mmCIF file of C-alpha atoms in Angstrom:
data_model
loop_
_atom_site.group_PDB
_atom_site.id
_atom_site.type_symbol
_atom_site.label_atom_id
_atom_site.label_comp_id
_atom_site.label_asym_id
_atom_site.label_seq_id
_atom_site.Cartn_x
_atom_site.Cartn_y
_atom_site.Cartn_z
ATOM 1 C CA MET A 1 -18.217 72.066 -43.455
ATOM 2 C CA THR A 2 -18.592 74.388 -46.318
ATOM 3 C CA ALA A 3 -20.043 77.858 -46.130
ATOM 4 C CA GLN A 4 -21.611 79.919 -49.161
ATOM 5 C CA LEU A 5 -19.970 83.403 -49.049
ATOM 6 C CA ALA A 6 -22.567 85.985 -50.034
ATOM 7 C CA PRO A 7 -21.254 89.095 -51.910
ATOM 8 C CA ALA A 8 -22.172 91.079 -48.741
ATOM 9 C CA THR A 9 -19.405 89.119 -46.777
ATOM 10 C CA GLY A 10 -17.105 91.689 -48.166
ATOM 11 C CA ASP A 11 -16.993 94.520 -50.669
ATOM 12 C CA GLY A 12 -14.986 92.421 -53.190
ATOM 13 C CA ILE A 13 -16.455 88.765 -52.749
ATOM 14 C CA GLY A 14 -17.937 87.607 -55.933
ATOM 15 C CA PRO A 15 -21.187 85.386 -56.167
ATOM 16 C CA ASN A 16 -21.031 81.625 -55.654
ATOM 17 C CA CYS A 17 -17.805 81.595 -53.463
ATOM 18 C CA ARG A 18 -17.463 78.773 -50.987
ATOM 19 C CA ALA A 19 -15.298 78.436 -48.063
ATOM 20 C CA GLU A 20 -14.563 75.609 -45.525
ATOM 21 C CA HIS A 21 -14.292 76.128 -41.901
ATOM 22 C CA GLY A 22 -11.092 78.137 -40.898
ATOM 23 C CA VAL A 23 -10.712 80.329 -43.862
ATOM 24 C CA VAL A 24 -9.526 83.819 -43.538
ATOM 25 C CA LEU A 25 -10.516 86.451 -45.966
ATOM 26 C CA GLY A 26 -9.057 89.863 -45.915
ATOM 27 C CA HIS A 27 -6.302 89.493 -43.377
ATOM 28 C CA PRO A 28 -5.014 92.748 -42.322
ATOM 29 C CA VAL A 29 -1.881 94.291 -43.606
ATOM 30 C CA HIS A 30 0.468 95.782 -41.192
ATOM 31 C CA ALA A 31 3.057 97.248 -43.533
ATOM 32 C CA GLY A 32 1.289 100.162 -45.558
ATOM 33 C CA ALA A 33 -2.367 100.557 -46.349
ATOM 34 C CA CYS A 34 -4.076 98.385 -48.845
ATOM 35 C CA GLU A 35 -7.417 98.024 -50.325
ATOM 36 C CA ARG A 36 -9.939 95.311 -49.577
ATOM 37 C CA LEU A 37 -9.440 91.950 -50.955
ATOM 38 C CA VAL A 38 -11.122 91.201 -54.442
ATOM 39 C CA LEU A 39 -12.207 87.596 -54.869
ATOM 40 C CA GLY A 40 -13.848 86.714 -58.155
ATOM 41 C CA PRO A 41 -17.041 84.440 -58.535
ATOM 42 C CA ASP A 42 -16.980 80.702 -58.192
ATOM 43 C CA ALA A 43 -14.115 80.400 -55.707
ATOM 44 C CA TYR A 44 -13.599 77.210 -53.501
ATOM 45 C CA LEU A 45 -11.408 77.742 -50.418
ATOM 46 C CA ARG A 46 -10.403 74.813 -48.380
ATOM 47 C CA SER A 47 -9.882 74.943 -44.570
ATOM 48 C CA GLY A 48 -6.789 76.966 -43.371
ATOM 49 C CA THR A 49 -6.679 79.206 -46.522
ATOM 50 C CA VAL A 50 -5.638 82.846 -45.753
ATOM 51 C CA LEU A 51 -6.107 85.662 -48.218
ATOM 52 C CA TYR A 52 -4.641 89.018 -47.315
ATOM 53 C CA ASP A 53 -6.265 92.644 -48.212
ATOM 54 C CA GLY A 54 -4.795 94.197 -51.087
ATOM 55 C CA THR A 55 -4.801 91.128 -53.344
ATOM 56 C CA ARG A 56 -7.135 90.841 -56.548
ATOM 57 C CA ILE A 57 -8.181 87.265 -57.637
ATOM 58 C CA GLY A 58 -10.297 86.345 -60.653
ATOM 59 C CA ALA A 59 -12.909 83.706 -61.207
ATOM 60 C CA GLY A 60 -12.705 80.131 -60.377
ATOM 61 C CA PHE A 61 -10.050 80.419 -57.838
ATOM 62 C CA GLU A 62 -9.339 77.051 -55.808
ATOM 63 C CA THR A 63 -7.190 76.228 -52.886
ATOM 64 C CA GLY A 64 -5.964 73.276 -51.146
ATOM 65 C CA HIS A 65 -5.694 73.385 -47.121
ATOM 66 C CA HIS A 66 -3.387 75.888 -45.422
ATOM 67 C CA VAL A 67 -2.685 78.014 -48.460
ATOM 68 C CA VAL A 68 -1.440 81.696 -47.782
ATOM 69 C CA VAL A 69 -1.853 84.258 -50.478
ATOM 70 C CA ARG A 70 -0.208 87.724 -49.225
ATOM 71 C CA GLU A 71 -1.054 91.322 -50.079
ATOM 72 C CA ARG A 72 -0.834 93.147 -53.371
ATOM 73 C CA CYS A 73 -0.884 90.066 -55.590
ATOM 74 C CA THR A 74 -2.857 89.861 -58.799
ATOM 75 C CA ILE A 75 -4.055 86.426 -59.779
ATOM 76 C CA GLY A 76 -6.025 85.562 -62.845
ATOM 77 C CA ASP A 77 -9.020 83.211 -63.628
ATOM 78 C CA ARG A 78 -9.034 79.533 -63.006
ATOM 79 C CA VAL A 79 -6.022 79.327 -60.843
ATOM 80 C CA SER A 80 -5.354 76.431 -58.367
ATOM 81 C CA ILE A 81 -3.035 76.643 -55.492
ATOM 82 C CA TRP A 82 -2.677 73.551 -53.584
ATOM 83 C CA THR A 83 -2.071 72.592 -49.824
ATOM 84 C CA GLY A 84 0.761 74.212 -47.906
ATOM 85 C CA THR A 85 1.767 76.712 -50.588
ATOM 86 C CA VAL A 86 2.652 80.263 -49.766
ATOM 87 C CA VAL A 87 2.298 83.129 -52.399
ATOM 88 C CA ASP A 88 4.313 86.188 -50.902
ATOM 89 C CA TYR A 89 3.395 89.713 -51.626
ATOM 90 C CA SER A 90 3.559 91.735 -54.870
ATOM 91 C CA CYS A 91 3.415 88.754 -57.168
ATOM 92 C CA ARG A 92 1.486 88.479 -60.573
ATOM 93 C CA ILE A 93 -0.153 85.127 -61.634
ATOM 94 C CA GLY A 94 -1.782 84.723 -65.017
ATOM 95 C CA ASP A 95 -4.915 82.646 -66.014
ATOM 96 C CA ASP A 96 -5.114 78.725 -65.680
ATOM 97 C CA VAL A 97 -2.044 78.551 -63.703
ATOM 98 C CA LYS A 98 -1.551 75.313 -61.381
ATOM 99 C CA ILE A 99 0.761 75.538 -58.260
ATOM 100 C CA HIS A 100 1.038 72.297 -56.459
ATOM 101 C CA THR A 101 1.610 71.473 -52.804
ATOM 102 C CA ASN A 102 4.237 72.717 -50.625
ATOM 103 C CA CYS A 103 5.493 75.497 -53.040
ATOM 104 C CA TYR A 104 7.070 78.972 -52.171
ATOM 105 C CA VAL A 105 6.480 81.794 -54.462
ATOM 106 C CA ALA A 106 8.730 84.789 -53.546
ATOM 107 C CA GLN A 107 7.828 88.489 -53.511
ATOM 108 C CA TYR A 108 7.866 89.997 -56.950
ATOM 109 C CA THR A 109 7.511 86.850 -58.927
ATOM 110 C CA GLU A 110 5.437 86.760 -62.222
ATOM 111 C CA ILE A 111 4.087 83.527 -63.618
ATOM 112 C CA GLY A 112 2.501 83.392 -67.051
ATOM 113 C CA ASP A 113 -0.710 81.909 -68.165
ATOM 114 C CA GLY A 114 -0.962 78.167 -68.135
ATOM 115 C CA ALA A 115 2.238 77.582 -66.217
ATOM 116 C CA PHE A 116 2.518 74.588 -63.914
ATOM 117 C CA LEU A 117 4.668 74.280 -60.609
ATOM 118 C CA ALA A 118 5.009 70.686 -59.388
ATOM 119 C CA PRO A 119 5.119 69.934 -55.591
ATOM 120 C CA GLY A 120 8.048 71.531 -53.629
ATOM 121 C CA VAL A 121 9.122 74.085 -56.142
ATOM 122 C CA SER A 122 10.844 77.118 -54.518
ATOM 123 C CA LEU A 123 11.167 80.541 -56.258
ATOM 124 C CA ALA A 124 13.797 82.947 -54.708
ATOM 125 C CA ASN A 125 14.081 86.559 -54.874
ATOM 126 C CA ASP A 126 17.220 87.653 -52.861
ATOM 127 C CA LEU A 127 20.530 87.272 -54.408
ATOM 128 C CA TYR A 128 22.559 88.167 -51.187
ATOM 129 C CA PRO A 129 20.154 87.593 -48.385
ATOM 130 C CA GLY A 130 20.749 89.896 -45.433
ATOM 131 C CA GLN A 131 22.320 92.804 -47.426
ATOM 132 C CA ASP A 132 20.593 96.114 -47.752
ATOM 133 C CA ALA A 133 21.766 96.665 -51.358
ATOM 134 C CA SER A 134 20.354 93.201 -52.365
ATOM 135 C CA ARG A 135 17.078 93.989 -50.557
ATOM 136 C CA GLU A 136 16.556 96.988 -52.653
ATOM 137 C CA VAL A 137 16.529 95.115 -55.824
ATOM 138 C CA MET A 138 14.539 92.059 -54.742
ATOM 139 C CA SER A 139 13.087 90.334 -57.717
ATOM 140 C CA GLY A 140 11.661 86.775 -58.297
ATOM 141 C CA PRO A 141 11.907 84.854 -61.343
ATOM 142 C CA TRP A 142 9.590 85.328 -64.494
ATOM 143 C CA ILE A 143 7.910 82.071 -65.482
ATOM 144 C CA GLY A 144 6.861 82.160 -68.980
ATOM 145 C CA PRO A 145 3.450 81.038 -70.268
ATOM 146 C CA GLY A 146 3.051 77.240 -70.277
ATOM 147 C CA ALA A 147 6.275 76.614 -68.758
ATOM 148 C CA GLN A 148 6.374 73.349 -66.440
ATOM 149 C CA LEU A 149 8.638 73.090 -63.397
ATOM 150 C CA GLY A 150 9.160 69.654 -61.913
ATOM 151 C CA VAL A 151 9.194 68.415 -58.597
ATOM 152 C CA ASN A 152 11.464 70.361 -55.980
ATOM 153 C CA VAL A 153 12.805 72.741 -58.778
ATOM 154 C CA THR A 154 14.567 75.786 -57.330
ATOM 155 C CA VAL A 155 14.876 78.940 -59.334
ATOM 156 C CA LEU A 156 16.950 81.799 -58.322
ATOM 157 C CA PRO A 157 16.322 85.580 -58.368
ATOM 158 C CA PHE A 158 16.135 87.567 -61.699
ATOM 159 C CA VAL A 159 16.067 84.241 -63.843
ATOM 160 C CA ARG A 160 13.573 84.196 -66.737
ATOM 161 C CA ILE A 161 12.284 80.890 -68.007
ATOM 162 C CA GLY A 162 10.904 80.799 -71.449
ATOM 163 C CA ALA A 163 7.336 80.090 -72.522
ATOM 164 C CA GLY A 164 6.802 76.364 -72.862
ATOM 165 C CA ALA A 165 10.194 75.306 -71.215
ATOM 166 C CA LEU A 166 10.260 72.128 -69.114
ATOM 167 C CA ILE A 167 12.548 72.018 -65.993
ATOM 168 C CA GLY A 168 13.386 68.627 -64.825
ATOM 169 C CA ALA A 169 12.826 67.627 -61.291
ATOM 170 C CA GLY A 170 15.389 68.644 -58.544
ATOM 171 C CA SER A 171 17.043 71.252 -60.850
ATOM 172 C CA VAL A 172 18.517 74.518 -59.612
ATOM 173 C CA VAL A 173 17.996 77.118 -62.224
ATOM 174 C CA THR A 174 20.633 79.787 -62.138
ATOM 175 C CA ARG A 175 20.467 81.257 -65.505
ATOM 176 C CA ASP A 176 17.742 82.019 -68.049
ATOM 177 C CA ILE A 177 16.177 79.244 -70.008
ATOM 178 C CA GLU A 178 14.957 79.818 -73.666
ATOM 179 C CA PRO A 179 11.383 79.098 -74.673
ATOM 180 C CA GLY A 180 10.595 75.389 -75.478
ATOM 181 C CA VAL A 181 13.690 74.093 -74.035
ATOM 182 C CA VAL A 182 14.076 71.038 -71.683
ATOM 183 C CA ALA A 183 16.757 71.767 -68.997
ATOM 184 C CA TYR A 184 17.787 69.894 -65.874
ATOM 185 C CA GLY A 185 20.701 69.604 -63.413
ATOM 186 C CA ASN A 186 22.480 71.605 -60.895
ATOM 187 C CA PRO A 187 22.971 74.059 -62.258
ATOM 188 C CA ALA A 188 20.126 73.412 -64.915
ATOM 189 C CA LEU A 189 21.536 73.188 -68.476
ATOM 190 C CA PRO A 190 19.726 72.903 -71.829
ATOM 191 C CA ARG A 191 19.396 69.348 -72.866
ATOM 192 C CA GLY A 192 17.160 69.426 -75.863
ATOM 193 C CA ALA A 193 13.730 70.630 -77.093
ATOM 194 C CA VAL A 194 10.181 70.016 -75.704
ATOM 195 C CA ALA A 195 9.236 69.316 -79.214
ATOM 196 C CA GLY A 196 11.692 66.578 -79.562
ATOM 197 C CA LEU A 197 10.548 64.639 -76.433
ATOM 198 C CA ARG A 198 9.429 61.044 -76.883
ATOM 199 C CA SER A 199 5.769 60.578 -76.281
ATOM 200 C CA VAL A 200 4.789 59.347 -72.765
ATOM 201 C CA GLY A 201 3.265 56.203 -74.280
ATOM 202 C CA ASP A 202 6.600 55.159 -75.662
ATOM 203 C CA ARG A 203 8.436 55.434 -72.359
ATOM 204 C CA VAL A 204 5.969 53.585 -70.142
ATOM 205 C CA GLU A 205 4.397 50.176 -69.835
ATOM 206 C CA ALA A 206 1.373 49.038 -67.636
ATOM 207 C CA LEU A 207 2.070 47.493 -64.325
ATOM 208 C CA THR A 208 -0.755 45.289 -63.186
ATOM 209 C CA GLY A 209 -1.523 44.656 -59.582
ATOM 210 C CA SER A 210 0.170 47.857 -58.324
ATOM 211 C CA ALA A 211 -0.978 51.227 -57.203
ATOM 212 C CA SER A 212 1.896 52.895 -59.128
ATOM 213 C CA ARG A 213 0.123 51.603 -62.311
ATOM 214 C CA PHE A 214 2.973 52.138 -64.757
ATOM 215 C CA ARG A 215 6.814 51.756 -64.979
ATOM 216 C CA LEU A 216 9.439 53.031 -67.271
ATOM 217 C CA VAL A 217 10.104 50.802 -70.304
ATOM 218 C CA ARG A 218 13.678 49.485 -69.938
ATOM 219 C CA PRO A 219 16.016 50.331 -72.881
ATOM 220 C CA ALA A 220 17.029 47.572 -75.086
ATOM 221 C CA LEU A 221 20.340 46.007 -74.110
ATOM 222 C CA HIS A 222 23.206 45.620 -76.563
ATOM 223 C CA PRO A 223 24.015 42.046 -77.034
ATOM 224 C CA LEU A 224 27.067 40.587 -75.253
ATOM 225 C CA PRO A 225 30.096 39.820 -77.647
ATOM 226 C CA GLU A 226 30.316 36.218 -78.478
ATOM 227 C CA PRO A 227 33.245 34.547 -76.349
ATOM 228 C CA THR A 228 36.420 34.072 -78.072
#
């Protein structure tokens, strides 16, 4: 069941916002005073979404089920955050960002316009967990505009991933990655340039009769030597 949220629902709720059953708007903040939640127009919030007070969200926001966005975050226009993802407090997310399912965005993270986080991405912010000195300088990663992080990528605190970079699935990013670079591995290392990638069409072929639809093209085998 979807309810239309009138602007009168809250001081900062824009027009044409829709929310399914079980959505919480303006969850109270227990650590310090916060302003009311600001939610721009044309939002669609699926069941279980919880948006805290003190956060400002632009137009066209969309969530999956059971998404949590904590306080003091700033989120741009046309942002999608999918099922089971948590955005912790004091993060900044640009326009046209897509964050997929079961991601964790740590406090003090910044994500640039048009970036993409695949399912299971985890962004960390505490270099030495449990140490007071480390807590004082907690800082999440900086993800540049248009960067793409593959499935189950982990990015450590303080790391900066350049604009348009591509991080391969399962990588652990421990050091800065330059703009436009393809990096993967544990630890993730530069392996080439995004501009030099083969097109998807050159790498896959149709697979009829299967829900998976396509498979990777097998590389040509070198001929075996003639027997002597």
